[in-house]
Tab-separated table of C-alpha atoms in Angstrom:
chain	number	residue	atom	x	y	z
A	1	MET	CA	0.000	0.000	0.000
A	2	THR	CA	1.491	3.343	-1.069
A	3	ALA	CA	1.515	6.378	1.200
A	4	PRO	CA	-1.085	9.044	0.412
A	5	GLU	CA	0.314	11.863	-1.679
A	6	THR	CA	0.931	15.067	0.261
A	7	GLU	CA	-1.166	18.002	-0.934
A	8	ARG	CA	0.797	20.299	-3.263
A	9	PRO	CA	0.415	24.081	-3.477
A	10	PRO	CA	-0.773	25.462	-6.840
A	11	HIS	CA	2.005	25.975	-9.391
A	12	ASP	CA	1.148	29.586	-10.236
A	13	LEU	CA	3.382	32.599	-10.980
A	14	ARG	CA	3.950	33.306	-7.277
A	15	PHE	CA	5.032	29.706	-6.755
A	16	TYR	CA	7.708	29.978	-9.464
A	17	LEU	CA	8.991	33.358	-8.282
A	18	VAL	CA	9.245	32.222	-4.652
A	19	CYS	CA	11.096	29.061	-5.677
A	20	VAL	CA	13.595	31.119	-7.673
A	21	GLY	CA	14.161	33.489	-4.746
A	22	ILE	CA	14.644	30.610	-2.295
A	23	GLY	CA	17.094	28.953	-4.667
A	24	LEU	CA	19.183	32.093	-5.145
A	25	LEU	CA	19.598	32.569	-1.389
A	26	ALA	CA	20.199	28.880	-0.677
A	27	GLY	CA	22.832	28.649	-3.397
A	28	LEU	CA	24.719	31.663	-2.076
A	29	LEU	CA	24.829	30.259	1.470
A	30	SER	CA	25.715	26.794	0.173
A	31	GLY	CA	28.754	28.075	-1.690
A	32	LEU	CA	29.818	30.446	1.088
A	33	PHE	CA	29.555	28.042	4.022
A	34	GLY	CA	29.725	24.574	2.453
A	35	VAL	CA	26.232	23.645	3.620
A	36	GLY	CA	23.386	22.128	1.653
A	37	GLY	CA	21.044	25.078	1.994
A	38	GLY	CA	18.250	23.021	3.543
A	39	THR	CA	18.156	25.327	6.566
A	40	VAL	CA	16.959	28.020	4.154
A	41	ILE	CA	14.903	25.962	1.725
A	42	VAL	CA	12.782	24.019	4.225
A	43	PRO	CA	11.510	26.900	6.409
A	44	PHE	CA	10.844	29.146	3.403
A	45	LEU	CA	8.904	26.443	1.574
A	46	VAL	CA	6.815	25.933	4.700
A	47	LEU	CA	6.277	29.625	5.485
A	48	LEU	CA	5.909	31.097	1.995
A	49	LEU	CA	4.356	28.235	0.019
A	50	ARG	CA	2.614	26.344	2.853
A	51	PHE	CA	4.451	23.114	2.119
A	52	ASP	CA	3.910	20.228	4.507
A	53	GLN	CA	7.068	19.719	6.615
A	54	ARG	CA	7.791	16.326	5.044
A	55	LEU	CA	7.224	17.605	1.523
A	56	ALA	CA	9.477	20.596	2.208
A	57	ALA	CA	12.259	18.392	3.586
A	58	GLY	CA	12.054	15.984	0.645
A	59	THR	CA	11.983	18.794	-1.922
A	60	SER	CA	14.942	20.484	-0.239
A	61	LEU	CA	17.004	17.301	-0.301
A	62	ALA	CA	16.371	16.874	-4.037
A	63	ALA	CA	17.333	20.507	-4.728
A	64	ILE	CA	20.587	20.062	-2.796
A	65	VAL	CA	21.942	17.536	-5.335
A	66	PRO	CA	22.653	19.978	-8.222
A	67	THR	CA	23.510	22.779	-5.776
A	68	ALA	CA	26.170	20.718	-4.018
A	69	ALA	CA	27.529	19.474	-7.357
A	70	VAL	CA	28.156	23.034	-8.563
A	71	GLY	CA	29.673	23.888	-5.197
A	72	VAL	CA	32.076	20.940	-5.412
A	73	ILE	CA	33.214	22.018	-8.876
A	74	SER	CA	33.742	25.587	-7.636
A	75	TYR	CA	35.888	24.448	-4.706
A	76	ALA	CA	37.685	21.782	-6.777
A	77	VAL	CA	38.952	24.496	-9.140
A	78	HIS	CA	40.939	25.850	-6.185
A	79	GLY	CA	42.034	22.362	-5.076
A	80	SER	CA	39.820	22.580	-1.987
A	81	VAL	CA	38.128	19.168	-2.081
A	82	ALA	CA	39.411	16.083	-0.247
A	83	TRP	CA	37.846	13.414	-2.443
A	84	ILE	CA	38.483	10.165	-0.547
A	85	PRO	CA	37.712	11.667	2.909
A	86	ALA	CA	34.415	12.966	1.481
A	87	LEU	CA	33.457	9.472	0.343
A	88	LEU	CA	34.338	8.056	3.778
A	89	LEU	CA	32.125	10.708	5.383
A	90	ALA	CA	29.305	9.911	2.949
A	91	ALA	CA	29.512	6.169	3.641
A	92	GLY	CA	29.237	6.820	7.373
A	93	ALA	CA	26.427	9.331	6.902
A	94	VAL	CA	24.280	6.983	4.798
A	95	PHE	CA	24.654	4.286	7.466
A	96	GLY	CA	24.102	6.727	10.328
A	97	ALA	CA	20.916	8.095	8.778
A	98	GLN	CA	19.373	4.632	9.005
A	99	ILE	CA	20.260	4.498	12.712
A	100	GLY	CA	18.805	7.975	13.206
A	101	THR	CA	15.480	7.094	11.628
A	102	TRP	CA	15.361	3.916	13.769
A	103	LEU	CA	16.075	5.878	16.960
A	104	LEU	CA	13.640	8.688	16.126
A	105	PRO	CA	10.497	7.161	17.715
A	106	ARG	CA	12.513	5.933	20.715
A	107	LEU	CA	14.065	9.220	21.880
A	108	SER	CA	12.756	12.572	23.101
A	109	LEU	CA	12.957	15.011	20.201
A	110	THR	CA	12.916	17.976	22.587
A	111	VAL	CA	15.925	16.675	24.547
A	112	LEU	CA	17.775	15.994	21.293
A	113	ARG	CA	17.137	19.512	20.038
A	114	TRP	CA	18.393	21.093	23.273
A	115	ALA	CA	21.479	18.867	23.135
A	116	PHE	CA	22.120	19.972	19.564
A	117	VAL	CA	21.752	23.620	20.562
A	118	GLY	CA	24.421	23.019	23.204
A	119	PHE	CA	26.621	21.422	20.547
A	120	LEU	CA	26.197	24.430	18.259
A	121	VAL	CA	27.110	26.831	21.071
A	122	ALA	CA	30.348	24.878	21.654
A	123	VAL	CA	31.074	24.943	17.923
A	124	ILE	CA	30.443	28.697	17.694
A	125	VAL	CA	32.919	29.345	20.513
A	126	SER	CA	35.519	27.042	18.944
A	127	LEU	CA	35.298	28.895	15.618
A	128	PHE	CA	36.831	31.939	17.310
A	129	VAL	CA	39.521	29.874	19.041
A	130	VAL	CA	40.677	27.588	16.227
A	131	ILE	CA	41.485	29.362	12.949
A	132	PRO	CA	43.150	26.748	10.676
A	133	SER	CA	45.662	27.884	8.097
A	134	ARG	CA	44.500	28.065	4.497
A	135	ASP	CA	47.447	25.789	3.672
A	136	ALA	CA	46.298	23.060	6.088
A	137	GLU	CA	45.334	19.810	4.375
A	138	LEU	CA	43.328	16.790	5.451
A	139	THR	CA	45.932	14.053	5.868
A	140	LEU	CA	44.453	10.594	5.394
A	141	THR	CA	45.729	7.780	7.614
A	142	VAL	CA	44.091	4.618	8.938
A	143	LEU	CA	43.215	6.452	12.165
A	144	SER	CA	41.927	9.607	10.492
A	145	GLY	CA	39.989	7.500	7.964
A	146	ALA	CA	38.229	5.642	10.759
A	147	ALA	CA	37.530	8.958	12.487
A	148	LEU	CA	36.005	10.344	9.279
A	149	VAL	CA	33.671	7.367	8.975
A	150	ALA	CA	32.696	7.829	12.634
A	151	LEU	CA	32.046	11.541	11.999
A	152	GLY	CA	29.885	10.580	9.029
A	153	VAL	CA	27.893	8.147	11.167
A	154	VAL	CA	27.278	10.819	13.819
A	155	THR	CA	26.276	13.296	11.105
A	156	GLY	CA	23.874	10.790	9.565
A	157	ILE	CA	22.315	9.950	12.937
A	158	LEU	CA	21.665	13.632	13.706
A	159	SER	CA	20.314	14.131	10.198
A	160	GLY	CA	17.898	11.249	10.663
A	161	LEU	CA	16.866	12.384	14.131
A	162	ILE	CA	16.386	16.136	13.788
A	163	GLY	CA	16.722	16.801	10.069
A	164	VAL	CA	19.883	18.914	10.176
A	165	GLY	CA	22.115	19.018	7.142
A	166	GLY	CA	25.590	17.569	7.203
A	167	GLY	CA	27.405	20.820	6.528
A	168	ILE	CA	26.749	22.480	9.873
A	169	ILE	CA	28.316	19.452	11.579
A	170	VAL	CA	31.026	18.386	9.133
A	171	VAL	CA	32.500	21.814	8.308
A	172	PRO	CA	33.309	22.865	11.896
A	173	ALA	CA	34.354	19.298	12.824
A	174	LEU	CA	36.871	19.143	9.982
A	175	MET	CA	38.307	22.521	10.980
A	176	VAL	CA	38.376	22.038	14.755
A	177	LEU	CA	39.049	18.291	15.102
A	178	PHE	CA	41.059	17.595	11.936
A	179	GLY	CA	42.794	20.974	11.558
A	180	THR	CA	41.604	21.313	7.967
A	181	SER	CA	41.458	24.682	6.241
A	182	ASP	CA	38.010	26.234	6.020
A	183	LEU	CA	37.980	25.952	2.219
A	184	VAL	CA	38.838	22.234	2.169
A	185	ALA	CA	36.257	21.633	4.912
A	186	LYS	CA	33.539	23.342	2.862
A	187	GLY	CA	34.409	21.671	-0.448
A	188	THR	CA	34.638	18.245	1.190
A	189	SER	CA	31.347	18.779	3.005
A	190	LEU	CA	29.543	19.585	-0.244
A	191	LEU	CA	30.907	16.460	-1.938
A	192	MET	CA	29.821	14.321	1.020
A	193	MET	CA	26.254	15.586	0.643
A	194	ILE	CA	25.735	14.414	-2.939
A	195	PRO	CA	25.460	10.608	-2.443
A	196	THR	CA	23.654	11.170	0.850
A	197	ALA	CA	21.110	13.495	-0.801
A	198	VAL	CA	20.648	11.167	-3.784
A	199	SER	CA	19.965	8.226	-1.461
A	200	GLY	CA	17.473	10.231	0.585
A	201	THR	CA	15.759	11.628	-2.518
A	202	VAL	CA	15.156	8.144	-3.949
A	203	GLY	CA	13.420	7.150	-0.717
A	204	ASN	CA	11.412	10.379	-0.597
A	205	MET	CA	10.244	9.952	-4.192
A	206	ARG	CA	8.925	6.498	-3.351
A	207	ARG	CA	6.951	8.075	-0.505
A	208	ARG	CA	5.854	10.959	-2.766
A	209	ASN	CA	7.469	13.500	-0.462
A	210	VAL	CA	9.105	15.495	-3.268
A	211	ASP	CA	7.676	18.289	-5.401
A	212	LEU	CA	9.873	17.749	-8.450
A	213	VAL	CA	8.930	21.054	-10.084
A	214	ALA	CA	9.854	23.049	-6.977
A	215	ALA	CA	13.041	21.018	-6.492
A	216	ALA	CA	14.095	21.650	-10.092
A	217	ILE	CA	13.453	25.403	-9.923
A	218	VAL	CA	15.123	25.833	-6.522
A	219	GLY	CA	18.052	23.645	-7.592
A	220	VAL	CA	18.649	25.437	-10.906
A	221	ALA	CA	18.337	28.875	-9.285
A	222	ALA	CA	20.731	27.820	-6.514
A	223	CYS	CA	23.290	26.698	-9.088
A	224	THR	CA	23.527	30.257	-10.407
A	225	THR	CA	24.695	31.661	-7.053
A	226	THR	CA	26.609	28.727	-5.534
A	227	ALA	CA	29.769	29.552	-7.470
A	228	LEU	CA	29.442	33.184	-6.349
A	229	GLY	CA	29.296	32.071	-2.716
A	230	ALA	CA	32.333	29.807	-3.171
A	231	TRP	CA	34.237	32.664	-4.838
A	232	ALA	CA	33.420	34.935	-1.899
A	233	ALA	CA	34.605	32.252	0.537
A	234	VAL	CA	38.004	32.147	-1.175
A	235	LEU	CA	38.372	35.929	-0.959
A	236	LEU	CA	37.362	36.194	2.707
A	237	ASP	CA	39.950	36.219	5.474
A	238	PRO	CA	39.724	32.899	7.422
A	239	PHE	CA	38.774	34.692	10.654
A	240	VAL	CA	36.044	36.697	8.901
A	241	ALA	CA	34.793	33.509	7.215
A	242	ASN	CA	34.607	31.783	10.602
A	243	ALA	CA	32.793	34.761	12.124
A	244	LEU	CA	30.182	34.736	9.356
A	245	PHE	CA	29.747	30.979	9.713
A	246	ALA	CA	29.286	31.481	13.465
A	247	VAL	CA	26.499	33.998	12.778
A	248	TYR	CA	24.855	31.455	10.476
A	249	LEU	CA	25.074	28.805	13.211
A	250	VAL	CA	23.546	31.222	15.735
A	251	VAL	CA	20.495	31.527	13.455
A	252	ILE	CA	20.259	27.724	13.254
A	253	ALA	CA	20.668	27.388	17.036
A	254	VAL	CA	17.889	29.918	17.668
A	255	GLN	CA	15.574	28.069	15.263
A	256	MET	CA	16.330	24.760	16.972
A	257	ALA	CA	15.867	26.270	20.458
A	258	LEU	CA	12.464	27.670	19.443
A	259	ARG	CA	11.382	24.246	18.171
A	260	ALA	CA	12.587	22.624	21.394
A	261	TRP	CA	10.749	25.230	23.500
A	262	ARG	CA	7.504	24.751	21.580
A	263	GLY	CA	7.828	20.981	21.865
A	264	ARG	CA	8.483	20.916	25.616
A	265	PRO	CA	6.031	18.982	27.830
A	266	ARG	CA	3.183	21.184	29.080
A	267	ARG	CA	2.244	21.285	32.731
A	268	ALA	CA	-1.308	20.439	33.617
């Protein structure tokens, strides 16, 4: 028995214009910070086009595929993509996402969100303490390879549990824990997202949780600004880039805290 199809908003002129606007902003942030852009796409689809949360999440994941691909190319031009580490991260993330979806009904979502807010606060502080050199590379050894897979698993679990994208976890982790330059961290993060997003999109399409028209418009529009964001990231001083990324994480932390507050148990 197939799942009932989620109600779609009408595909009128406003729908197309909003999708283009969302894509332009998501692409810019994706290229600048090495994130998928889902933290922009999902809430805007819900607020502006009244998408169901599941439909918005599925559409966002599909739109991330071409956006991340353009971002990878933009960073690869500057030699800022660690190819094998990205695949190790992706392998762990795909596996971890399955664990996350299994744990989802067994854990308190409110507690998880507050824990993630605490994690983001620690990351934000660390971004002002650890400023990796632009010349720093991601050295691959047996130990670091195993650590990358473990990081991917953790990223996938959190993605499955609370729907966060991999970039806001992987980028700071690669900089702080692995000493990688911010550019390599962002390029590697974007590459990691592609197989993960493709895998998730296939599952979402089977459940009819993707608006393919919206995903195509958002994805194509995002592709036009992703390279611009990546170009800006190269020009920015590493400290300034970290400060801007910290501001972005503050916005995410506030959103997550508001969801946790609204989902807290009510007293009788």
